[in-house]
Amino acid sequence: MSARSGHPQHESAPEVAAEYLRRVRRGDETDAIRTTLADLDSDALASELDSDSRRRAFWINIYNAAIQETLSSDPSMYDGRYSFFRKHIIVIAGEPLSPDDIEHGILRRSMLGWGFGYIPNPFPGSFERTHRVDELDPRIHFALNCGAASCPPIAVYDHERLDEQLDVATANHLEQEVAYDFDTEHAVIPRLFLWFRGDFGGRSGIRELLQQYGIVPENASPSVSYDDYDWSLSLGEFATRT
């Protein structure tokens, strides 16, 4: 992986992103690794992240690390969380990025944050178009942690076993957060399903996902309601297994 600074790079971009998150988790110094990430060449990064699995693993790790580090250093930024999510908190390949840029622009493939998963951004920037995924995978919503108590735990994601890791993250979150009443066939589900309904394929897609992970019976057609979301700041919750 080349860098504009000319410094030799011995690790791949996914390895650098994973190490960034590990350093944040341990409370280690991150200045050098942030400089490495900022100095990456955008075209070289796009060439290296040549599959959706590589893109997802890289950007999920960057998102979680940058948010954890930023809010750990200044928790008061979360008091205005809506502006915080739009604040540039990390530079990747020369591009200042916000959490929303990474989540909605790159990982959700240029979707608007407020459109319930149905409204694309009609004017994505060139960096976003270059680095966004080819296909949206709704399981990212069980891997991204924005600092809220209701967010899923954080894991270091590896592109070589990403599918398995996202399955584990999704299953764990659904098992913990969904309440299903077998008598009434009613499920109380995380509010993420409401905010990103289109990402999951609408009501039928949500039902199929609940069936796929064994949360409701295969032949069930449950009614659903959405649980409240706990926006209390909660940092440092890392998954014990992925």
Coordinates of N, CA and C in Angstrom, one line a residue:
M1 N 0.8 -1.2 0.0 CA 0.0 0.0 0.0 C 0.9 1.2 0.0
S2 N 0.8 2.1 -1.0 CA 1.6 3.3 -1.1 C 0.9 4.4 -0.3
A3 N 1.7 5.4 0.0 CA 1.2 6.5 0.7 C 1.9 7.8 0.1
R4 N 1.1 8.9 0.2 CA 1.6 10.1 -0.4 C 2.9 10.6 0.3
S5 N 3.0 10.3 1.6 CA 4.1 10.8 2.4 C 5.4 10.1 2.0
G6 N 5.3 9.0 1.3 CA 6.5 8.3 0.9 C 7.0 7.3 2.0
H7 N 6.4 7.2 3.1 CA 6.8 6.3 4.1 C 6.5 4.9 3.7
P8 N 7.5 4.0 4.0 CA 7.2 2.6 3.6 C 6.1 2.0 4.3
Q9 N 5.3 1.2 3.6 CA 4.1 0.6 4.3 C 4.2 -0.9 4.2
H10 N 4.2 -1.6 5.3 CA 4.4 -3.0 5.3 C 3.1 -3.8 5.6
E11 N 2.0 -3.0 5.9 CA 0.8 -3.7 6.1 C -0.2 -3.2 5.1
S12 N -1.2 -4.1 4.8 CA -2.3 -3.8 3.9 C -3.2 -2.8 4.6
A13 N -4.0 -2.1 3.8 CA -5.0 -1.2 4.3 C -5.9 -1.8 5.3
P14 N -6.5 -3.0 5.0 CA -7.4 -3.7 6.1 C -6.6 -4.0 7.4
E15 N -5.3 -4.3 7.3 CA -4.6 -4.6 8.5 C -4.4 -3.3 9.3
V16 N -4.1 -2.2 8.6 CA -3.9 -0.9 9.3 C -5.2 -0.5 10.0
A17 N -6.4 -0.7 9.3 CA -7.7 -0.3 9.9 C -7.9 -1.2 11.2
A18 N -7.6 -2.5 11.0 CA -7.8 -3.4 12.2 C -6.9 -3.0 13.3
E19 N -5.7 -2.7 13.0 CA -4.7 -2.3 14.1 C -5.1 -1.0 14.7
Y20 N -5.7 -0.1 14.0 CA -6.2 1.2 14.5 C -7.3 0.9 15.6
L21 N -8.2 0.0 15.3 CA -9.2 -0.3 16.2 C -8.7 -1.0 17.5
R22 N -7.7 -1.9 17.2 CA -7.1 -2.6 18.4 C -6.4 -1.6 19.3
R23 N -5.7 -0.6 18.7 CA -5.0 0.4 19.5 C -6.0 1.2 20.3
V24 N -7.1 1.6 19.7 CA -8.2 2.3 20.4 C -8.7 1.5 21.6
R25 N -8.9 0.2 21.3 CA -9.4 -0.7 22.3 C -8.5 -0.8 23.5
R26 N -7.2 -0.8 23.3 CA -6.2 -0.9 24.3 C -5.9 0.5 25.0
G27 N -6.3 1.6 24.3 CA -6.0 2.9 24.8 C -4.6 3.3 24.5
D28 N -4.0 2.7 23.4 CA -2.7 3.0 22.9 C -2.7 4.3 22.1
E29 N -1.5 4.8 21.9 CA -1.3 6.0 21.0 C -1.7 5.7 19.6
T30 N -2.3 6.6 18.9 CA -2.8 6.4 17.5 C -2.3 7.4 16.5
D31 N -1.5 8.4 16.9 CA -1.2 9.5 16.0 C -0.5 8.9 14.7
A32 N 0.4 8.0 14.9 CA 1.2 7.5 13.7 C 0.3 6.7 12.8
I33 N -0.6 5.9 13.3 CA -1.5 5.2 12.5 C -2.6 6.1 11.8
R34 N -3.0 7.1 12.5 CA -3.9 8.0 11.8 C -3.2 8.8 10.7
T35 N -1.9 9.1 10.9 CA -1.2 9.7 9.8 C -1.0 8.8 8.6
T36 N -0.8 7.5 8.9 CA -0.7 6.5 7.8 C -2.0 6.5 7.0
L37 N -3.1 6.4 7.7 CA -4.4 6.4 7.1 C -4.7 7.6 6.3
A38 N -4.3 8.8 6.8 CA -4.5 10.0 6.1 C -3.7 10.1 4.8
D39 N -2.5 9.5 4.9 CA -1.5 9.6 3.8 C -1.7 8.6 2.7
L40 N -2.7 7.7 2.9 CA -2.9 6.7 1.8 C -3.3 7.3 0.5
D41 N -2.9 6.7 -0.6 CA -3.3 7.2 -1.9 C -4.7 6.7 -2.2
S42 N -5.6 7.5 -2.6 CA -7.0 7.1 -2.8 C -7.2 6.1 -3.9
D43 N -6.5 6.2 -5.0 CA -6.6 5.2 -6.0 C -6.0 3.9 -5.6
A44 N -4.9 3.9 -4.9 CA -4.3 2.7 -4.4 C -5.2 2.0 -3.4
L45 N -5.8 2.8 -2.6 CA -6.7 2.2 -1.6 C -7.9 1.5 -2.3
A46 N -8.4 2.2 -3.3 CA -9.6 1.6 -4.0 C -9.1 0.3 -4.7
S47 N -7.9 0.3 -5.2 CA -7.4 -1.0 -5.9 C -7.2 -2.1 -4.9
E48 N -6.8 -1.7 -3.7 CA -6.6 -2.8 -2.7 C -7.9 -3.3 -2.1
L49 N -8.8 -2.4 -1.9 CA -10.2 -2.8 -1.4 C -11.0 -3.1 -2.6
D50 N -10.7 -4.3 -3.2 CA -11.2 -4.6 -4.5 C -12.4 -5.6 -4.4
S51 N -13.0 -5.7 -3.2 CA -14.2 -6.5 -3.1 C -15.0 -5.9 -1.9
D52 N -16.3 -6.2 -1.9 CA -17.2 -5.7 -0.9 C -16.7 -6.2 0.5
S53 N -16.3 -7.4 0.6 CA -15.8 -7.9 1.9 C -14.7 -7.1 2.4
R54 N -13.7 -6.8 1.6 CA -12.6 -5.9 2.0 C -13.1 -4.5 2.3
R55 N -14.0 -4.0 1.5 CA -14.4 -2.6 1.8 C -15.2 -2.6 3.1
R56 N -16.1 -3.5 3.3 CA -16.9 -3.5 4.6 C -16.0 -3.7 5.8
A57 N -15.1 -4.6 5.8 CA -14.2 -4.8 7.0 C -13.4 -3.6 7.3
F58 N -12.8 -3.0 6.2 CA -12.0 -1.8 6.4 C -12.8 -0.7 7.0
W59 N -14.0 -0.4 6.4 CA -14.7 0.8 6.8 C -15.5 0.6 8.1
I60 N -15.9 -0.6 8.4 CA -16.5 -0.8 9.7 C -15.5 -0.6 10.8
N61 N -14.3 -1.1 10.6 CA -13.3 -0.9 11.6 C -12.9 0.6 11.8
I62 N -12.8 1.3 10.7 CA -12.5 2.7 10.7 C -13.6 3.5 11.5
Y63 N -14.9 3.2 11.1 CA -16.0 3.9 11.8 C -16.0 3.6 13.3
N64 N -15.9 2.4 13.7 CA -16.0 2.1 15.1 C -14.8 2.7 15.9
A65 N -13.6 2.6 15.3 CA -12.4 3.1 15.9 C -12.4 4.6 16.1
A66 N -12.8 5.3 15.0 CA -12.8 6.8 15.0 C -13.8 7.3 16.0
I67 N -15.0 6.7 16.1 CA -16.0 7.2 17.0 C -15.6 6.9 18.4
Q68 N -15.1 5.7 18.7 CA -14.7 5.4 20.1 C -13.6 6.3 20.5
E69 N -12.6 6.5 19.7 CA -11.5 7.4 20.1 C -11.9 8.8 20.3
T70 N -12.7 9.3 19.4 CA -13.2 10.7 19.4 C -14.0 11.0 20.7
L71 N -15.0 10.1 21.0 CA -15.8 10.3 22.1 C -15.1 10.0 23.4
S72 N -14.2 9.1 23.4 CA -13.4 8.9 24.6 C -12.6 10.1 25.0
S73 N -12.1 10.8 24.0 CA -11.3 12.0 24.3 C -12.1 13.2 24.7
D74 N -13.3 13.2 24.2 CA -14.2 14.4 24.5 C -15.7 13.9 24.5
P75 N -16.2 13.3 25.6 CA -17.5 12.8 25.6 C -18.6 13.9 25.4
S76 N -18.2 15.1 25.7 CA -19.2 16.2 25.5 C -19.7 16.4 24.1
M77 N -18.9 15.9 23.1 CA -19.3 16.0 21.7 C -20.6 15.3 21.5
Y78 N -20.9 14.2 22.3 CA -22.1 13.4 22.1 C -23.3 14.1 22.5
D79 N -23.2 15.2 23.3 CA -24.4 16.0 23.7 C -25.1 16.5 22.5
G80 N -24.4 16.8 21.5 CA -25.1 17.2 20.2 C -24.8 16.2 19.2
R81 N -25.3 15.0 19.4 CA -24.9 13.8 18.6 C -25.3 14.0 17.1
Y82 N -26.4 14.6 16.8 CA -26.7 14.8 15.4 C -25.7 15.6 14.6
S83 N -25.2 16.6 15.2 CA -24.1 17.3 14.6 C -22.8 16.5 14.7
F84 N -22.6 15.8 15.7 CA -21.4 15.0 15.8 C -21.3 14.0 14.7
F85 N -22.4 13.3 14.3 CA -22.4 12.3 13.3 C -22.0 12.9 11.9
R86 N -22.1 14.3 11.8 CA -21.8 15.0 10.5 C -20.4 15.6 10.6
K87 N -19.8 15.5 11.8 CA -18.5 16.2 12.0 C -17.3 15.3 11.4
H88 N -16.4 15.9 10.7 CA -15.2 15.2 10.2 C -14.3 14.8 11.4
I89 N -14.2 13.5 11.6 CA -13.4 13.0 12.8 C -12.2 12.2 12.4
I90 N -12.1 11.8 11.1 CA -11.0 11.0 10.6 C -10.7 11.4 9.2
V91 N -9.4 11.3 8.8 CA -9.0 11.6 7.4 C -8.5 10.2 6.9
I92 N -9.1 9.8 5.7 CA -8.7 8.6 5.0 C -8.3 9.0 3.6
A93 N -7.1 8.7 3.2 CA -6.6 9.0 1.9 C -6.8 10.4 1.5
G94 N -6.5 11.3 2.4 CA -6.7 12.8 2.2 C -8.1 13.3 2.3
E95 N -9.0 12.5 2.6 CA -10.5 12.9 2.6 C -11.0 13.0 4.1
P96 N -11.3 14.2 4.5 CA -11.9 14.3 5.9 C -13.3 13.7 5.8
L97 N -13.6 12.8 6.8 CA -14.8 12.0 6.8 C -15.5 12.1 8.1
S98 N -16.9 12.1 8.1 CA -17.7 12.0 9.2 C -18.3 10.6 9.4
P99 N -18.8 10.3 10.6 CA -19.5 9.0 10.7 C -20.6 8.8 9.7
D100 N -21.3 9.8 9.4 CA -22.4 9.7 8.4 C -21.8 9.5 7.0
D101 N -20.7 10.1 6.7 CA -20.1 9.8 5.4 C -19.7 8.3 5.2
I102 N -19.2 7.7 6.3 CA -18.8 6.3 6.2 C -20.0 5.4 6.2
E103 N -21.0 5.7 7.1 CA -22.1 4.8 7.2 C -23.0 4.9 6.0
H104 N -23.5 6.1 5.8 CA -24.6 6.2 4.7 C -24.0 6.3 3.3
G105 N -22.8 7.0 3.2 CA -22.2 7.2 1.9 C -21.5 5.9 1.4
I106 N -20.6 5.3 2.2 CA -19.8 4.2 1.8 C -20.4 2.9 2.0
L107 N -20.8 2.6 3.3 CA -21.3 1.3 3.7 C -22.7 1.0 3.2
R108 N -23.5 2.1 3.1 CA -24.9 2.0 2.7 C -25.1 2.3 1.2
R109 N -24.0 2.6 0.5 CA -23.9 2.9 -0.9 C -24.8 4.1 -1.2
S110 N -24.4 5.2 -0.7 CA -25.0 6.5 -1.0 C -26.5 6.6 -0.8
M111 N -26.9 6.2 0.4 CA -28.3 6.3 0.9 C -28.4 7.5 1.9
L112 N -29.5 8.2 1.9 CA -29.7 9.3 2.8 C -30.0 8.7 4.2
G113 N -29.5 9.3 5.2 CA -29.7 8.8 6.6 C -31.1 8.9 7.1
W114 N -31.9 9.7 6.5 CA -33.3 9.9 7.1 C -34.4 9.3 6.1
G115 N -34.0 8.6 5.2 CA -35.0 8.1 4.2 C -35.5 6.7 4.4
F116 N -35.4 6.2 5.7 CA -35.8 4.8 6.0 C -35.3 3.7 5.1
G117 N -34.1 4.0 4.4 CA -33.5 3.1 3.6 C -34.1 3.0 2.2
Y118 N -34.9 4.0 1.8 CA -35.5 4.0 0.5 C -35.1 5.2 -0.4
I119 N -34.3 6.2 0.1 CA -34.0 7.3 -0.7 C -32.5 7.5 -0.9
P120 N -32.0 7.3 -2.1 CA -30.6 7.4 -2.3 C -30.2 8.9 -2.4
N121 N -28.9 9.1 -2.1 CA -28.3 10.4 -2.2 C -28.1 10.7 -3.7
P122 N -28.8 11.7 -4.2 CA -28.6 12.0 -5.7 C -27.3 12.6 -6.1
F123 N -26.5 13.1 -5.1 CA -25.3 13.8 -5.4 C -24.1 13.3 -4.6
P124 N -23.8 12.1 -4.7 CA -22.6 11.6 -3.9 C -21.3 12.2 -4.5
G125 N -20.4 12.4 -3.6 CA -19.1 13.0 -4.0 C -18.2 11.9 -4.7
S126 N -17.1 12.4 -5.3 CA -16.3 11.5 -6.1 C -15.6 10.5 -5.2
F127 N -15.2 10.9 -4.0 CA -14.5 9.9 -3.0 C -15.5 8.8 -2.7
E128 N -16.7 9.2 -2.4 CA -17.8 8.3 -2.0 C -18.1 7.3 -3.2
R129 N -18.2 7.8 -4.4 CA -18.4 7.0 -5.5 C -17.3 6.0 -5.7
T130 N -16.1 6.4 -5.5 CA -14.9 5.5 -5.7 C -14.9 4.4 -4.6
H131 N -15.2 4.7 -3.4 CA -14.9 3.8 -2.3 C -16.2 3.1 -1.7
R132 N -17.4 3.4 -2.2 CA -18.6 2.8 -1.6 C -18.7 1.3 -2.1
V133 N -19.4 0.6 -1.3 CA -19.7 -0.8 -1.6 C -20.5 -1.0 -2.9
D134 N -20.4 -2.1 -3.5 CA -21.2 -2.4 -4.7 C -22.6 -2.8 -4.3
E135 N -22.8 -3.5 -3.2 CA -24.1 -3.9 -2.7 C -24.2 -3.7 -1.2
L136 N -25.3 -3.2 -0.8 CA -25.5 -3.0 0.6 C -25.8 -4.3 1.3
D137 N -25.2 -4.5 2.5 CA -25.4 -5.7 3.3 C -26.1 -5.2 4.6
P138 N -27.3 -5.5 4.9 CA -28.0 -4.9 6.1 C -27.4 -5.3 7.4
R139 N -26.6 -6.4 7.4 CA -26.0 -6.9 8.6 C -25.0 -5.9 9.2
I140 N -24.6 -4.9 8.4 CA -23.6 -3.9 8.9 C -24.3 -3.1 10.1
H141 N -25.6 -3.1 10.1 CA -26.3 -2.4 11.2 C -26.1 -3.1 12.6
F142 N -25.6 -4.3 12.5 CA -25.4 -5.0 13.8 C -23.9 -5.1 14.1
A143 N -23.1 -4.3 13.3 CA -21.7 -4.2 13.5 C -21.2 -2.8 13.8
L144 N -21.9 -1.8 13.4 CA -21.6 -0.4 13.6 C -22.0 0.0 15.0
N145 N -21.1 0.7 15.7 CA -21.4 1.2 17.0 C -21.1 2.7 17.0
C146 N -22.2 3.5 17.2 CA -22.1 4.9 17.2 C -21.9 5.5 18.6
G147 N -21.7 4.7 19.6 CA -21.5 5.2 20.9 C -22.7 5.1 21.9
A148 N -23.8 4.7 21.3 CA -25.1 4.6 22.2 C -25.2 3.3 22.9
A149 N -25.9 3.3 24.0 CA -26.0 2.1 24.8 C -26.7 1.0 24.0
S150 N -27.6 1.3 23.1 CA -28.3 0.3 22.3 C -27.6 -0.2 21.1
C151 N -26.4 0.3 20.9 CA -25.6 -0.1 19.8 C -25.0 -1.5 20.1
P152 N -24.8 -2.3 19.0 CA -24.1 -3.6 19.2 C -22.7 -3.5 19.7
P153 N -22.2 -4.6 20.3 CA -20.8 -4.5 20.7 C -19.8 -4.4 19.5
I154 N -18.6 -4.0 19.8 CA -17.6 -3.7 18.7 C -16.7 -5.0 18.6
A155 N -16.4 -5.3 17.3 CA -15.5 -6.4 17.0 C -14.5 -5.9 16.0
V156 N -13.3 -6.5 15.9 CA -12.4 -6.2 14.8 C -12.7 -7.2 13.7
Y157 N -13.1 -6.6 12.6 CA -13.6 -7.4 11.4 C -12.5 -7.7 10.5
D158 N -12.5 -8.9 10.0 CA -11.5 -9.5 9.1 C -12.2 -9.9 7.8
H159 N -11.7 -9.3 6.6 CA -12.4 -9.6 5.4 C -12.5 -11.1 5.0
E160 N -11.5 -11.8 5.5 CA -11.4 -13.2 5.1 C -12.5 -14.1 5.8
R161 N -13.0 -13.6 6.9 CA -14.1 -14.3 7.6 C -15.3 -13.4 7.9
L162 N -15.4 -12.3 7.1 CA -16.4 -11.3 7.4 C -17.8 -11.9 7.4
D163 N -18.2 -12.7 6.5 CA -19.5 -13.2 6.4 C -19.9 -14.0 7.7
E164 N -19.0 -14.8 8.2 CA -19.2 -15.5 9.4 C -19.3 -14.5 10.6
Q165 N -18.4 -13.5 10.6 CA -18.5 -12.5 11.7 C -19.8 -11.7 11.7
L166 N -20.2 -11.3 10.5 CA -21.5 -10.6 10.5 C -22.7 -11.4 10.9
D167 N -22.6 -12.7 10.5 CA -23.7 -13.6 11.0 C -23.7 -13.7 12.5
V168 N -22.5 -13.9 13.1 CA -22.5 -14.0 14.6 C -23.0 -12.7 15.2
A169 N -22.5 -11.5 14.7 CA -23.0 -10.2 15.2 C -24.5 -10.1 15.1
T170 N -25.0 -10.4 14.0 CA -26.5 -10.3 13.8 C -27.2 -11.2 14.7
A171 N -26.8 -12.5 14.8 CA -27.5 -13.5 15.6 C -27.5 -13.0 17.1
N172 N -26.3 -12.6 17.5 CA -26.2 -12.2 18.9 C -27.1 -11.0 19.3
H173 N -27.1 -10.0 18.4 CA -27.9 -8.8 18.6 C -29.4 -9.1 18.6
L174 N -29.8 -9.9 17.7 CA -31.2 -10.3 17.6 C -31.7 -11.1 18.8
E175 N -30.8 -12.0 19.2 CA -31.2 -12.9 20.4 C -31.3 -12.0 21.6
Q176 N -30.5 -11.0 21.7 CA -30.5 -10.2 22.9 C -31.6 -9.1 22.9
E177 N -31.9 -8.6 21.7 CA -32.8 -7.4 21.6 C -34.2 -7.7 21.1
V178 N -34.5 -8.8 20.6 CA -35.8 -9.1 20.1 C -36.6 -9.9 21.1
A179 N -37.8 -9.4 21.4 CA -38.7 -10.1 22.3 C -39.9 -10.7 21.5
Y180 N -40.1 -12.0 21.4 CA -41.1 -12.6 20.6 C -42.1 -13.3 21.5
D181 N -43.4 -13.0 21.3 CA -44.5 -13.7 22.1 C -45.1 -14.7 21.2
F182 N -44.9 -16.0 21.5 CA -45.4 -17.1 20.7 C -46.9 -17.2 20.7
D183 N -47.5 -16.7 21.8 CA -49.0 -16.8 21.8 C -49.7 -15.8 20.9
T184 N -49.1 -14.6 20.9 CA -49.7 -13.5 20.1 C -49.1 -13.3 18.8
E185 N -47.9 -14.0 18.6 CA -47.1 -13.8 17.4 C -46.8 -12.4 17.1
H186 N -46.3 -11.8 18.2 CA -45.9 -10.4 18.1 C -44.4 -10.3 18.5
A187 N -43.7 -9.5 17.8 CA -42.2 -9.3 18.0 C -41.9 -7.8 18.3
V188 N -41.2 -7.6 19.4 CA -40.7 -6.2 19.6 C -39.2 -6.2 19.1
I189 N -39.0 -5.4 18.2 CA -37.7 -5.5 17.5 C -36.9 -4.2 17.6
P190 N -35.6 -4.2 17.4 CA -34.8 -3.0 17.5 C -35.2 -1.9 16.6
R191 N -35.1 -0.7 17.0 CA -35.6 0.5 16.2 C -34.8 0.6 14.9
L192 N -33.6 0.0 14.9 CA -32.8 0.0 13.6 C -33.6 -0.5 12.5
F193 N -34.5 -1.4 12.7 CA -35.3 -2.0 11.6 C -36.3 -1.0 11.1
L194 N -36.7 0.0 11.9 CA -37.6 1.1 11.4 C -36.7 2.1 10.6
W195 N -35.6 2.5 11.2 CA -34.8 3.6 10.6 C -34.3 3.2 9.3
F196 N -34.0 1.9 9.1 CA -33.4 1.4 7.9 C -34.2 0.3 7.2
R197 N -35.5 0.5 7.2 CA -36.5 -0.5 6.8 C -36.1 -1.0 5.4
G198 N -35.8 -0.1 4.5 CA -35.5 -0.4 3.1 C -34.3 -1.2 3.0
D199 N -33.3 -1.0 3.8 CA -32.1 -1.8 3.8 C -32.4 -3.3 4.0
F200 N -33.4 -3.6 4.8 CA -33.7 -4.9 5.2 C -34.7 -5.6 4.2
G201 N -35.2 -4.8 3.2 CA -36.2 -5.3 2.3 C -37.6 -5.1 2.7
G202 N -37.8 -4.1 3.5 CA -39.2 -3.8 4.0 C -39.7 -4.9 5.0
R203 N -41.0 -4.9 5.2 CA -41.6 -5.8 6.2 C -41.3 -7.2 5.9
S204 N -41.4 -7.6 4.7 CA -41.1 -9.0 4.3 C -39.7 -9.4 4.6
G205 N -38.8 -8.5 4.3 CA -37.4 -8.8 4.5 C -37.0 -8.9 5.9
I206 N -37.6 -8.0 6.8 CA -37.4 -8.1 8.2 C -37.9 -9.4 8.7
R207 N -39.1 -9.8 8.3 CA -39.7 -11.1 8.7 C -38.8 -12.3 8.3
E208 N -38.3 -12.2 7.1 CA -37.4 -13.3 6.6 C -36.1 -13.4 7.4
L209 N -35.6 -12.2 7.8 CA -34.3 -12.1 8.6 C -34.6 -12.7 10.0
L210 N -35.7 -12.4 10.6 CA -36.0 -13.0 11.9 C -36.2 -14.5 11.8
Q211 N -36.7 -15.0 10.7 CA -36.9 -16.4 10.5 C -35.5 -17.0 10.3
Q212 N -34.7 -16.4 9.5 CA -33.4 -16.9 9.1 C -32.5 -17.2 10.4
Y213 N -32.6 -16.3 11.3 CA -31.8 -16.4 12.5 C -32.5 -17.1 13.7
G214 N -33.7 -17.7 13.4 CA -34.4 -18.5 14.4 C -35.0 -17.7 15.5
I215 N -35.3 -16.4 15.3 CA -35.9 -15.6 16.3 C -37.4 -15.8 16.3
V216 N -38.0 -16.1 15.2 CA -39.4 -16.4 15.1 C -39.5 -17.7 14.3
P217 N -40.5 -18.5 14.4 CA -40.7 -19.8 13.7 C -40.7 -19.5 12.2
E218 N -40.3 -20.5 11.4 CA -40.2 -20.3 9.9 C -41.6 -20.0 9.3
N219 N -42.7 -20.5 9.9 CA -44.0 -20.2 9.3 C -44.7 -19.1 9.9
A220 N -44.0 -18.3 10.8 CA -44.7 -17.2 11.5 C -44.8 -16.0 10.6
S221 N -45.8 -15.2 10.8 CA -46.0 -14.0 10.2 C -46.3 -12.9 11.3
P222 N -45.3 -12.6 12.1 CA -45.5 -11.8 13.3 C -45.9 -10.4 13.0
S223 N -46.7 -9.8 13.8 CA -46.8 -8.4 13.9 C -45.6 -7.8 14.6
V224 N -45.2 -6.6 14.4 CA -44.0 -6.1 15.0 C -44.3 -4.7 15.6
S225 N -43.5 -4.4 16.6 CA -43.4 -3.0 17.1 C -42.0 -2.7 17.4
Y226 N -41.6 -1.5 17.5 CA -40.2 -1.1 17.6 C -39.8 -0.7 19.0
D227 N -38.8 -1.2 19.5 CA -38.3 -0.9 20.9 C -37.8 0.5 20.9
D228 N -37.8 1.1 22.1 CA -37.1 2.4 22.3 C -35.6 2.2 22.1
Y229 N -34.9 3.3 21.7 CA -33.5 3.3 21.5 C -32.8 4.0 22.6
D230 N -31.9 3.4 23.3 CA -31.2 4.1 24.4 C -30.0 4.8 23.9
W231 N -30.1 6.1 23.8 CA -29.0 6.9 23.2 C -28.0 7.3 24.3
S232 N -28.0 6.8 25.5 CA -27.0 7.1 26.5 C -25.6 6.7 26.0
L233 N -24.7 7.6 26.3 CA -23.3 7.3 25.8 C -22.8 6.1 26.5
S234 N -22.3 5.1 25.7 CA -21.7 3.9 26.3 C -20.5 3.5 25.5
L235 N -19.3 3.7 26.0 CA -18.1 3.5 25.2 C -17.4 2.2 25.7
G236 N -16.6 1.6 24.8 CA -15.7 0.5 25.1 C -16.4 -0.8 25.3
E237 N -17.6 -1.0 24.7 CA -18.2 -2.4 24.8 C -17.8 -3.2 23.5
F238 N -16.8 -4.1 23.8 CA -16.3 -4.9 22.7 C -16.8 -6.3 22.8
A239 N -17.0 -6.9 21.7 CA -17.5 -8.3 21.6 C -16.5 -9.2 22.2
T240 N -17.0 -10.2 22.9 CA -16.1 -11.2 23.4 C -15.7 -12.3 22.4
R241 N -16.6 -12.5 21.4 CA -16.3 -13.5 20.4 C -16.9 -13.0 19.0
T242 N -16.2 -13.3 17.9 CA -16.7 -12.9 16.6 C -16.3 -14.0 15.6

